[in-house]
Tab-separated table of C-alpha atoms and ligand atoms in Angstrom:
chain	number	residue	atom	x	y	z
A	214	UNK	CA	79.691	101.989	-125.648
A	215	UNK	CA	81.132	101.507	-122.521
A	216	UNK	CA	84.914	100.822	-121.803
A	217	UNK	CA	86.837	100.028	-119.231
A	218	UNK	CA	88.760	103.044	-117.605
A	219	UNK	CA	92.131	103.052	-118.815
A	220	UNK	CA	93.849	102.500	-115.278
A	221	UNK	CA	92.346	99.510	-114.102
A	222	UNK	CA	93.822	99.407	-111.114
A	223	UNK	CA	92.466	101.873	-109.637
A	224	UNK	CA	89.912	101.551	-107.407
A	225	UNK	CA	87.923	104.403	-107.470
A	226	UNK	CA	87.482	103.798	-111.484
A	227	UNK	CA	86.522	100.426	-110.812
A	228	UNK	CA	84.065	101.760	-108.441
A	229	UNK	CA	82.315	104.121	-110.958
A	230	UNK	CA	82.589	101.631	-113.380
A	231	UNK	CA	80.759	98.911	-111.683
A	232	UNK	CA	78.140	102.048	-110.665
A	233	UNK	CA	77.819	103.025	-114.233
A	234	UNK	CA	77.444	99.463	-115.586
A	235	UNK	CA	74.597	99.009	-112.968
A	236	UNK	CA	72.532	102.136	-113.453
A	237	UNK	CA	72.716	101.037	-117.466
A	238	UNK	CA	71.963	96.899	-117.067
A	239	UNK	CA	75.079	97.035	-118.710
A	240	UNK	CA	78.325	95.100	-118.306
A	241	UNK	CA	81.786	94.941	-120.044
A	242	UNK	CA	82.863	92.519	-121.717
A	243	UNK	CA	86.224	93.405	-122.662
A	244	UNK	CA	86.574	90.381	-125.450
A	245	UNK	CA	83.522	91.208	-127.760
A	246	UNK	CA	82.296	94.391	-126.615
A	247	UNK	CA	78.838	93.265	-125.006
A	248	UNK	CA	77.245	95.204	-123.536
A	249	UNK	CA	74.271	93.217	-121.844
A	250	UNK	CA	74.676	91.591	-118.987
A	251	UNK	CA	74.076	88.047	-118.043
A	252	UNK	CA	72.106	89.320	-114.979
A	253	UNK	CA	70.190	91.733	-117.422
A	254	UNK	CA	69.288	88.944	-119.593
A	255	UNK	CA	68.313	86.204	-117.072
A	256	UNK	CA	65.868	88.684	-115.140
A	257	UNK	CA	64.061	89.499	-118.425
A	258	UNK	CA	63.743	85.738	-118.907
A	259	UNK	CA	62.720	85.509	-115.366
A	260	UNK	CA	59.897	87.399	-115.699
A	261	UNK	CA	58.800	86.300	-118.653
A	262	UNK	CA	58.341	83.006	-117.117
A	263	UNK	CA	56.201	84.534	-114.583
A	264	UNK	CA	54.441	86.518	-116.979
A	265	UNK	CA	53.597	83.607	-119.711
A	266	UNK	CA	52.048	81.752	-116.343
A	267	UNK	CA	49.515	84.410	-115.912
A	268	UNK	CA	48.725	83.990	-119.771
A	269	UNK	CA	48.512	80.112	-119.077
A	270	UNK	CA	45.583	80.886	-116.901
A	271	UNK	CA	43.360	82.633	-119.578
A	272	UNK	CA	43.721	80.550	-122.001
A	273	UNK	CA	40.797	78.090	-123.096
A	274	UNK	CA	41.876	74.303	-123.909
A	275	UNK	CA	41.114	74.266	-127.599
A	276	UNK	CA	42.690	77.880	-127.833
A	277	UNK	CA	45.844	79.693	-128.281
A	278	UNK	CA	46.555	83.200	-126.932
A	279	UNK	CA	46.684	85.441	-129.421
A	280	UNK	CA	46.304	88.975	-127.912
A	281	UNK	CA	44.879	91.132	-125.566
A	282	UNK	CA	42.560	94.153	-126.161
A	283	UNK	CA	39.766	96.230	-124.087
A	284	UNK	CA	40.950	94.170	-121.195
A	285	UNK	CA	39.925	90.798	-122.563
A	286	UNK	CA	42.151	87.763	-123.557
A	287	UNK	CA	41.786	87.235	-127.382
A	288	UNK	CA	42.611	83.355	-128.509
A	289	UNK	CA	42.486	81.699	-131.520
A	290	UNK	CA	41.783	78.114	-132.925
A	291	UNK	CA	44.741	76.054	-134.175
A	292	UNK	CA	43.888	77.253	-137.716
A	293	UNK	CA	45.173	80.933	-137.173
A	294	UNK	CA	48.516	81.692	-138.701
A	295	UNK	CA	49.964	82.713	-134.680
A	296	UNK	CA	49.249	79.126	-133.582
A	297	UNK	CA	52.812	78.077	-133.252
A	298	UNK	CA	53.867	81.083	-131.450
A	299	UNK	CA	52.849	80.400	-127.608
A	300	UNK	CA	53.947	76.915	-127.708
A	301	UNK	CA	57.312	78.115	-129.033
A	302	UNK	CA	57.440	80.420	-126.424
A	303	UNK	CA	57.045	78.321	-123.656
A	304	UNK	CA	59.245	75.650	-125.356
A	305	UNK	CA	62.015	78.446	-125.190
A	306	UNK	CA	60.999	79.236	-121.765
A	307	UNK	CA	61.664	75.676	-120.804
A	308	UNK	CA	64.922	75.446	-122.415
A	309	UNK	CA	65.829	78.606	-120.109
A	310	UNK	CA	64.477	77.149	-117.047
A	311	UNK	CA	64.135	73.710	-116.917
A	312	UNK	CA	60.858	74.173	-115.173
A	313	UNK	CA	58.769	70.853	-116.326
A	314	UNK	CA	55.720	72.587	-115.839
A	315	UNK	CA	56.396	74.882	-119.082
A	316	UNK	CA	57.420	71.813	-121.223
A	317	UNK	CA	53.738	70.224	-120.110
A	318	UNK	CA	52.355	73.763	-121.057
A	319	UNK	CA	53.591	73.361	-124.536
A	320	UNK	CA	52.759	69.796	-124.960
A	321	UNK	CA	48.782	70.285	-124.333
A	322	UNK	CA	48.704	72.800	-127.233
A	323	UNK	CA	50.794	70.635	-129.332
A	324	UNK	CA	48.411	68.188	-128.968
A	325	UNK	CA	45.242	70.168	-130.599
A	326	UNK	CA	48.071	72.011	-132.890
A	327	UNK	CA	49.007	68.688	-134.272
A	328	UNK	CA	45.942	68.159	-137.042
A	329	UNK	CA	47.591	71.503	-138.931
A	330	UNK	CA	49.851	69.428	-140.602
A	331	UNK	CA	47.163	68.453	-143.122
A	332	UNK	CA	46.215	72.465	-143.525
A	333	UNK	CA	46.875	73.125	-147.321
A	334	UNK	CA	44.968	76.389	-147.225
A	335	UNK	CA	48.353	78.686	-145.642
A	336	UNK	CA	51.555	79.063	-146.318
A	337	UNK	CA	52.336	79.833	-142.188
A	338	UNK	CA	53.357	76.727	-141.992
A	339	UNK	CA	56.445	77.372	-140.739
A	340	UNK	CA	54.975	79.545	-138.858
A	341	UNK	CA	52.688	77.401	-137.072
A	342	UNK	CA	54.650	74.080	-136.773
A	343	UNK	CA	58.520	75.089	-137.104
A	344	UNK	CA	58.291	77.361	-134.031
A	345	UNK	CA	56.114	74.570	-132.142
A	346	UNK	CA	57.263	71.526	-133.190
A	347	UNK	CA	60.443	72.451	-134.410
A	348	UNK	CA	61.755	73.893	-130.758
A	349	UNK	CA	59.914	70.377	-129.394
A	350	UNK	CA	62.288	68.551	-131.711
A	351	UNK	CA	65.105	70.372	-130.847
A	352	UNK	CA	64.939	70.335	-127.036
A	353	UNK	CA	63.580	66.715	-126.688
A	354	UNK	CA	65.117	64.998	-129.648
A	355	UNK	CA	61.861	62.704	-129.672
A	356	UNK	CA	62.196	62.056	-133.323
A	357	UNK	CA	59.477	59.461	-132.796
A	358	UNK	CA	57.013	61.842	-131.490
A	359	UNK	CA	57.758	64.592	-133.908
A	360	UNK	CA	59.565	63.514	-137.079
A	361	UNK	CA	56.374	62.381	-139.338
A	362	UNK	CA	54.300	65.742	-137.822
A	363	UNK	CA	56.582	68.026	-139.514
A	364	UNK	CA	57.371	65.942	-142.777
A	365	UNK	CA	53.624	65.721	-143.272
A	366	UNK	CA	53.146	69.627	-142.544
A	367	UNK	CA	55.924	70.285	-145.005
A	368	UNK	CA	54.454	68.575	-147.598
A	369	UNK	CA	51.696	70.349	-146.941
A	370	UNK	CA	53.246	73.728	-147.600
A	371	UNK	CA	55.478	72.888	-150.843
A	372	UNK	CA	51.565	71.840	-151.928
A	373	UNK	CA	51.389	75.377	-152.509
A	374	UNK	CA	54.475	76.024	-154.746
A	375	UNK	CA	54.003	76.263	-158.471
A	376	UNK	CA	57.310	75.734	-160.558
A	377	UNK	CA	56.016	78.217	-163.234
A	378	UNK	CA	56.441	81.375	-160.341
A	379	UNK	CA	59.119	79.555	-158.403
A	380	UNK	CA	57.382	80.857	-155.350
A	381	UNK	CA	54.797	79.532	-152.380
A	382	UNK	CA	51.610	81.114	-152.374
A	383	UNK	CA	50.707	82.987	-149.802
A	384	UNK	CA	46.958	83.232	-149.822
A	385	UNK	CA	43.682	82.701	-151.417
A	386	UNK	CA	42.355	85.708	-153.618
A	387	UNK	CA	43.842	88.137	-155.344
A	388	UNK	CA	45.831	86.050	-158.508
A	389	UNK	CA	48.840	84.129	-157.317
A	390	UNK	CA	50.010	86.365	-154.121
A	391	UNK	CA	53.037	86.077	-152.467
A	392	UNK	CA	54.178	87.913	-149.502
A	393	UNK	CA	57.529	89.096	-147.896
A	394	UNK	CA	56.474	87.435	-144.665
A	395	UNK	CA	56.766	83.839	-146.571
A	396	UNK	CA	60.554	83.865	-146.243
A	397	UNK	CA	59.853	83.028	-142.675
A	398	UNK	CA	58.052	79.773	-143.572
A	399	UNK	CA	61.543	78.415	-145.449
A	400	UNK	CA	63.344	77.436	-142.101
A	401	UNK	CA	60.501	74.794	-141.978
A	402	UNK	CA	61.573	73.492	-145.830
A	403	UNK	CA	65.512	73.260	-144.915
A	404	UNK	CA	64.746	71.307	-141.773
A	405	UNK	CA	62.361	69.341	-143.739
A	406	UNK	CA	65.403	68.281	-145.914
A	407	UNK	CA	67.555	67.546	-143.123
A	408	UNK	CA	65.260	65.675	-141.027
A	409	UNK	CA	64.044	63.517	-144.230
A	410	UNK	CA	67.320	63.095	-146.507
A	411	UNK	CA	65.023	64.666	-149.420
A	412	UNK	CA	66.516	67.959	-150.599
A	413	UNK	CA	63.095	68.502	-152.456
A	414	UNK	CA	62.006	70.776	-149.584
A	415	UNK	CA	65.273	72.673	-149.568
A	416	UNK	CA	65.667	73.303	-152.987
A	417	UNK	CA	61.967	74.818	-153.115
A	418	UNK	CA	63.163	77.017	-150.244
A	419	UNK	CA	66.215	78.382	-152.344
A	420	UNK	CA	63.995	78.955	-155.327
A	421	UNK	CA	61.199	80.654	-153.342
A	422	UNK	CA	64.489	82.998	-151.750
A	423	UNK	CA	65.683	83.770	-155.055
A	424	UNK	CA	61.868	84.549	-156.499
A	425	UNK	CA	62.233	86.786	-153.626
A	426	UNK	CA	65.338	88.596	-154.451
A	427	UNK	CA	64.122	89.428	-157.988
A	428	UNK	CA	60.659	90.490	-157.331
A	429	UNK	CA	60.019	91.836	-153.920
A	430	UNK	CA	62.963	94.400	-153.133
A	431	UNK	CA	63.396	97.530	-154.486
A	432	UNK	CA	66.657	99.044	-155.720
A	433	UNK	CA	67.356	100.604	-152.153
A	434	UNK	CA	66.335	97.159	-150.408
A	435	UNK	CA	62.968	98.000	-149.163
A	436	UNK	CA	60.286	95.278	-149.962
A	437	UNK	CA	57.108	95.298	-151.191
A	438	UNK	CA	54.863	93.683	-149.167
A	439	UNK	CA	52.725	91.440	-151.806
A	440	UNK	CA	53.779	90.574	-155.572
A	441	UNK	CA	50.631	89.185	-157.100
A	442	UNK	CA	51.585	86.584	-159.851
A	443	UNK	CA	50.038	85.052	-163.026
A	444	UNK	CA	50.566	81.196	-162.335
A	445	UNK	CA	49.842	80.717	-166.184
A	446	UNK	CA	53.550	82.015	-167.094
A	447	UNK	CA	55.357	83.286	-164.012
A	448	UNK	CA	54.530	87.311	-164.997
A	449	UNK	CA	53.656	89.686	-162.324
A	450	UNK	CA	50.298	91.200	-161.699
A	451	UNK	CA	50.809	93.468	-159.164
A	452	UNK	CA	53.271	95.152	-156.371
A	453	UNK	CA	50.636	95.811	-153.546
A	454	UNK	CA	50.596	96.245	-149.737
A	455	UNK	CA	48.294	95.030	-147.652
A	456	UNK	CA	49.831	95.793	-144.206
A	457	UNK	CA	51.310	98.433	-145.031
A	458	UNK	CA	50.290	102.477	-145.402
A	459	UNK	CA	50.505	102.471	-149.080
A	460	UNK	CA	51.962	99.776	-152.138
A	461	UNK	CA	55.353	101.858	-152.416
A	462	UNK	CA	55.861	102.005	-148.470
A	463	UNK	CA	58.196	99.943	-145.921
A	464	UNK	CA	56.103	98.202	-144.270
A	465	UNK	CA	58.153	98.065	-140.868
A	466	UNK	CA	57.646	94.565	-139.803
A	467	UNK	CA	57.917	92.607	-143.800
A	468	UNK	CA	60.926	94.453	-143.410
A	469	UNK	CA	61.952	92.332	-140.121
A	470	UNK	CA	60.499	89.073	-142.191
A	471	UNK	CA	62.570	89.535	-144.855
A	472	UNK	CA	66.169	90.475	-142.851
A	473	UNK	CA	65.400	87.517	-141.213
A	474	UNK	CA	64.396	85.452	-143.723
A	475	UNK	CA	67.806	85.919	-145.669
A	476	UNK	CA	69.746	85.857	-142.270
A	477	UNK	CA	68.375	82.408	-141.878
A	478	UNK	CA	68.802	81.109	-145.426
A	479	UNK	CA	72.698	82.222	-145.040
A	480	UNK	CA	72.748	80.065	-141.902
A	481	UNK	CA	71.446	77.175	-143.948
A	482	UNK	CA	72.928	77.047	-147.194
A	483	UNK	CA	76.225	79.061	-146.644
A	484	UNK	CA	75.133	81.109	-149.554
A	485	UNK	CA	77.168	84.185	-149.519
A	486	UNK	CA	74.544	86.140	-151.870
A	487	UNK	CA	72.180	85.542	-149.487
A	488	UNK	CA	74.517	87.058	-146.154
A	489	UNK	CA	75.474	90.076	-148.763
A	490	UNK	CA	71.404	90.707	-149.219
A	491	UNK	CA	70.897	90.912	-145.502
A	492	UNK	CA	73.208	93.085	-144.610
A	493	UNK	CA	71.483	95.281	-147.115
A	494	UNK	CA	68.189	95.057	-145.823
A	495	UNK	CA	70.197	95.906	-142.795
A	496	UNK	CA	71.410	99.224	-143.731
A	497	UNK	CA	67.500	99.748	-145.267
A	498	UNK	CA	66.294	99.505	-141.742
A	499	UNK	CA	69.142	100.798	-139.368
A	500	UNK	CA	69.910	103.726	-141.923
A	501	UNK	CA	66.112	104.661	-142.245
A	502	UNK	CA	65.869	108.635	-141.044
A	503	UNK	CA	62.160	107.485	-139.821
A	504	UNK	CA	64.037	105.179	-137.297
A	505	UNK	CA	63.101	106.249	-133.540
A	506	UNK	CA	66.087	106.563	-131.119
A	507	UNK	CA	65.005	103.787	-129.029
A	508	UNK	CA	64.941	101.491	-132.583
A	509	UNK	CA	61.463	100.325	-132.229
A	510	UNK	CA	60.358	101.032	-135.688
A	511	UNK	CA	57.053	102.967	-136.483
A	512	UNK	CA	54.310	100.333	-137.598
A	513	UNK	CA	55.737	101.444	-141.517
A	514	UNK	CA	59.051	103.395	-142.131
A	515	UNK	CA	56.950	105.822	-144.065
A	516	UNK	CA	53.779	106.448	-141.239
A	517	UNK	CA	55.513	109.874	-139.954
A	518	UNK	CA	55.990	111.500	-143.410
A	519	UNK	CA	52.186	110.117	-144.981
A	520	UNK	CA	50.329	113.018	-146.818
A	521	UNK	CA	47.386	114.391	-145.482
A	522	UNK	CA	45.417	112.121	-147.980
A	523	UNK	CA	46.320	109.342	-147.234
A	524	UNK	CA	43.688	106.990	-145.062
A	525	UNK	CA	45.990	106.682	-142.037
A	526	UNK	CA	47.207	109.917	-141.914
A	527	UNK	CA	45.188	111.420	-139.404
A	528	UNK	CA	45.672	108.765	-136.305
A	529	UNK	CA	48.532	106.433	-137.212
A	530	UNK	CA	51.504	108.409	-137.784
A	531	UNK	CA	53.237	107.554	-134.915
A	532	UNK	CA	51.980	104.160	-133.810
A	533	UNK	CA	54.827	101.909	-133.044
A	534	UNK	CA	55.359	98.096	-133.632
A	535	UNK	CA	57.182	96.270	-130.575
A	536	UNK	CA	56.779	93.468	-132.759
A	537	UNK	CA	59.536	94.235	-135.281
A	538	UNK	CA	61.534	95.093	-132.901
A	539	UNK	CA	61.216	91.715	-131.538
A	540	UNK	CA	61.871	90.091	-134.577
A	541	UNK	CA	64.766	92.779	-135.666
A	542	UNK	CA	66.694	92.626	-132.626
A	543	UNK	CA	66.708	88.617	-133.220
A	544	UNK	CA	68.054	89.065	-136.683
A	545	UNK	CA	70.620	91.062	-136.092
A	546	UNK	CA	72.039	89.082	-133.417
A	547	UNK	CA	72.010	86.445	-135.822
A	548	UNK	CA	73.907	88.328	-138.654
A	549	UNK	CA	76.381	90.218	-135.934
A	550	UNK	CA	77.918	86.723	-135.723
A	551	UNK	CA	78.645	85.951	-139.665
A	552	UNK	CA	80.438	89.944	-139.887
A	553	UNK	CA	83.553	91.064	-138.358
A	554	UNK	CA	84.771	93.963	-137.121
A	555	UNK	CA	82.753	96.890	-136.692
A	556	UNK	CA	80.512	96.039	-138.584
A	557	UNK	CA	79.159	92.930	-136.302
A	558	UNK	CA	79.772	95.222	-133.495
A	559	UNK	CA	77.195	97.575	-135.044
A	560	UNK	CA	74.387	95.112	-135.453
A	561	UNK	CA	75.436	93.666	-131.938
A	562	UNK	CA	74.649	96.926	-130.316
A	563	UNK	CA	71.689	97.867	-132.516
A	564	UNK	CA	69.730	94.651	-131.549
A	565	UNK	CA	71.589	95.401	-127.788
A	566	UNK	CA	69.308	98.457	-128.045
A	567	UNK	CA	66.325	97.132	-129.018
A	568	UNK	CA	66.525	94.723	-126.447
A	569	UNK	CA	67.042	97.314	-123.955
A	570	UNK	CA	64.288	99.318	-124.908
A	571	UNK	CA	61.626	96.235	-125.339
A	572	UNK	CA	63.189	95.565	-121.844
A	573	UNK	CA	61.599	98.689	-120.446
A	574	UNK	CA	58.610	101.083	-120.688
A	575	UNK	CA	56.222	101.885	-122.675
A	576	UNK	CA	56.959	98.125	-124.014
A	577	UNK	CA	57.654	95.988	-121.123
A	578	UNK	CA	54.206	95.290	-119.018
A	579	UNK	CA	54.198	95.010	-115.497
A	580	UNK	CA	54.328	91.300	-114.022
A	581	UNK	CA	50.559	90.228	-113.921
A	582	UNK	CA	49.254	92.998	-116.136
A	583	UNK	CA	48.689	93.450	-119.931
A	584	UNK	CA	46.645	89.679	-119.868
A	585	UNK	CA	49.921	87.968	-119.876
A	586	UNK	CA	51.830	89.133	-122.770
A	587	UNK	CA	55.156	90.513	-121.546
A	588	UNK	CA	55.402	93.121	-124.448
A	589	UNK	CA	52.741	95.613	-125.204
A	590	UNK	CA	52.569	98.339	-128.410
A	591	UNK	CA	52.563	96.165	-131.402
A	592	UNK	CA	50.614	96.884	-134.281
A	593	UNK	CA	48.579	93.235	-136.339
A	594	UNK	CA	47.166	95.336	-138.907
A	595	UNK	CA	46.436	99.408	-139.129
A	596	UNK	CA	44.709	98.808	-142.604
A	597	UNK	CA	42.473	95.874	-142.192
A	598	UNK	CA	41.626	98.140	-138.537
A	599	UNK	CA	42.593	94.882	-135.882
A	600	UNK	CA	45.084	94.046	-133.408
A	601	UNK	CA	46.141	97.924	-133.568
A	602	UNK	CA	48.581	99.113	-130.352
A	603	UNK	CA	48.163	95.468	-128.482
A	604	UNK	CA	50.384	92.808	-127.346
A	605	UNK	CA	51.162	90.541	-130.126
A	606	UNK	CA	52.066	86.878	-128.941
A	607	UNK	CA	54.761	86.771	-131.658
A	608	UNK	CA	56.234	89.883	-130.031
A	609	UNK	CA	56.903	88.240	-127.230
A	610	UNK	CA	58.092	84.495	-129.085
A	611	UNK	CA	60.378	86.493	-131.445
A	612	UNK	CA	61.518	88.914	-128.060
A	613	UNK	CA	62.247	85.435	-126.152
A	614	UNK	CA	64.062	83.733	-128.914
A	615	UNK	CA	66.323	87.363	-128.774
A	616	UNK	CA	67.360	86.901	-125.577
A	617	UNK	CA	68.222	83.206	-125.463
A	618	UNK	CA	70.427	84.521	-128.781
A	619	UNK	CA	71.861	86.986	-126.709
A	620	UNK	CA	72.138	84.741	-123.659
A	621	UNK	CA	73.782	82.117	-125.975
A	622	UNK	CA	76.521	84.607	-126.946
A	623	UNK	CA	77.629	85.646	-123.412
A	624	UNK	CA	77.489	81.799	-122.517
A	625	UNK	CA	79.761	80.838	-125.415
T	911	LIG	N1	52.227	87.323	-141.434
T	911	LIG	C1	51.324	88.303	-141.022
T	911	LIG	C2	51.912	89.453	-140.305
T	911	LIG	O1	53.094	89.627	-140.194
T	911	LIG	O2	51.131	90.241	-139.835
C-alpha cells in the first residue's frame, strides 16, 4: 500500500510520491486508503467505450456478441443464457459517458431480447433480463417501457421453483439440478418484489439462498457446482460438477457466483447470515494457496494440483479465467463496503488488484483487436471443450460494472 511520506512538506517527497503514484496508476487517498485513481479508472472506461464500438460493428441484428475465437466473431440468438450481458454493458457504458449513441446500442438488442420474458425453459433469467432491462430501468426510470417486461420474465423464472426442494431449477436433464451460478438469477426476484409490491418473488429468492447454504457449500466454503434433487421429497441425488475439473473441485468462477450471490442478498434483505457467509466464501477464494499473484484465478482452484488421471490434466492446468476475476473483483468491492477496518481494506485492495491486473496484459486487448471484447483469457467451459482461453462478453459486463463500483467509491 502506498502512504504518504511522513513529512509532507517536503517537496522532494512530494515529488517521488506523485512519480511513484504515476508509474503504479495509483493514487492516495489518505481517507480510505484507495489506491486507484480516478484517472486510472476513467481511461479503462474510456477505452472500453472505444472497444465495445468495434464489437458494435460485428455484430448481426438478430444477434448478440458472445465471443471471439479463430479470429471470428461468435454471436448468439436471444435464447442463449449471455443475452443480457452486451446490452448491460453498453447500458453501463452509457451511464459512464452519456454518449446517446451507446443508449441506442442497447435499445436495438432490447428490442429482439424482449420476447425472453416468456422463456420458461432457463433459470438465466436474471441473467438475461436483470442485467438488460434492469440497468434500462435504472438509468431511464421508464417504468412504462420496462415495468411489465421484467414482472412477466420473473414470473417466468419462479415457474421453475418447486416448494418441495425450495430451490429454482437450473436445467433440463439430469433429476432436479440446481447450480451455484443460480444465486445470480435472485437479484432479478428481489427487484421483482420491489417493482411489483408482491414479496412472492422475494421470498422465493430467500428460500432458494438458504437451499443454497445447506446443500451446495462444503464445510470449508467451497461449492459444489450442481446438487441434483429428487422433486418427489426434496432429497438429494447427487453433488456433481459440470464446469468444473472434477465433482469435489472449486470450480473458480461458481465460486465468484456464489460470493456474489450472497454479497447481493445481504444488500437486499439486510440479512446478517447472509454478509457472515460471504465473507467466508471470501477467505475460500482469497486464502486459496492455488491463487496466482496477480488474483486471476485458474479456470478451477484445483487445475494446478489435478492427478495425472484426470481428463484435463495434461493441457489445462494452468489455464486462467479473466472472467472470475471480473466478477470477483465486483464482489468484493461490494462487500469491502458492509466491513470495517482492515478487513474492508483487505477486500478493497484484493479487488484493487484484480482490477489492476484485468487492466493490463495478458488480459487487457489492444484497442481494435481481440473482435471487440476488451478482456481476453477466460475460460466458458474446459469440460464440455468450448469457449476455452477466449474473451467472454460477461468478462467484460461483470469487469465494467467493477469499475463503475470502484468509480462510485472515489466519487462518493
Ligand atoms: N452460468 C454458466 C457459466 O457460468 O458458465
Amino acid at each position: 500500500m502506498i502512504r504518504p511520506f511522513p513529512n509532507f512538506f517536503q517537496p522532494i517527497g512530494w515529488c517521488m510520491l506523485l512519480l511513484i503514484s504515476a508509474c503504479q496508476n495509483r493514487s492516495v487517498d489518505q481517507d480510505n486508503d484507495r489506491q486507484l485513481s480516478l484517472e486510472f479508472i476513467n481511461a479503462q472506461l474510456d477505452d472500453a467505450v472505444a472497444q465495445i464500438k468495434v464489437l458494435a460493428d460485428s455484430v448481426p441484428a438478430d444477434q448478440l456478441p458472445r465471443t471471439f475465437q479463430g479470429d471470428s466473431s461468435v454471436s448468439s440468438a436471444t435464447e442463449w443464457w449471455t443475452s443480457g450481458f452486451y446490452p448491460g454493458s453498453l447500458l453501463y457504458l452509457y451511464e459512464y459517458s452519456g454518449d446517446e449513441q451507446l443508449l441506442q446500442l442497447a435499445k436495438d438488442k432490447l428490442t429482439i431480447l424482449e420476447k425472453e420474458k416468456y422463456n420458461k425453459g432457463t433459470h438465466d433469467l436474471g441473467f438475461m433480463l436483470y442485467c438488460s432491462f434492469g440497468n434500462a430501468l435504472r438509468l431511464t426510470g421508464d417504468t412504462a417501457a420496462y415495468k411489465e417486461i421484467l414482472l412477466t420474465g420473473a414470473a417466468s423464472l419462479i415457474s421453475r421453483y418447486n416448494p418441495t426442494v425450495k430451490a429454482i431449477r437450473s436445467w433440463e436433464g439430469w433429476t432436479y439440478p440446481v447450480i451455484i451460478d443460480n444465486m445470480m438469477n435472485l437479484e432479478f426476484l428481489t427487484q421483482a418484489s420491489k417493482l411489483s409490491g408482491d414479496t412472492k418473488y422475494r421470498d422465493i429468492a430467500v428460500t432458494h439462498a438458504n437451499t443454497t447454504i445447506k446443500n451446495h457449500y462444503r464445510p470449508d466454503y467451497s461449492s459444489y457446482h450442481v446438487v441434483d434433487y429428487n422433486p418427489e421429497d426434496g432429497s438429494i441425488v447427487a453433488k456433481k460438477t459440470a464446469q468444473g475439473a472434477y465433482d469435489e473441485s472449486a470450480w473458480a468462477r461458481g465460486q465468484a457466483w456464489g460470493l456474489y450471490g450472497y454479497v447481493m442478498m445481504y444488500r437486499e434483505t439486510g440479512d446478517e447470515t447472509y454478509l457472515d457467509f460471504a465473507k467466508n466464501i471470501a477467505s475460500f477464494i482469497l486464502n486459496h494457496p492455488n491463487m496466482p499473484d496477480d488474483l486471476v484465478p485458474y479456470w478451477d482452484f484445483n487445475a494446478p494440483d489435478l492427478p495425472a488421471d484426470n481428463p484435463y490434466a495434461a493441457k489445462y492446468k494452468t489455464y486462467r479465467d479473466a472472467s472470475t476475476a471480473s466478477i470477483l473483483a465486483s464482489a468484493l468491492i461490494e462487500l469491502s463496503t458492509y466491513a470495517e477496518g482492515e478487513e474492508s481494506a483487505n477486500y478493497l485492495s484484493k479487488a484493487e488488484r484484480m482490477l489492476e491486473s484485468l487492466s493490463s496484459a495478458p488480459y487487457k486487448a489492444a484497442i481494435g483487436t481481440n473482435g471487440g471484447f476488451i478482456l481476453q483469457h477466460s475460460v466458458g467451459s474446459i469440460p464440455h471443450g468450448g469457449e476455452i482461453d477466449v474473451p467472454l462478453t460477461y468478462a467484460d459486463y461483470y469487469y465494467i460494472e467493477a469499475l463503475m463500483r470502484y468509480k462510485k467509491l472515489l466519487e462518493k
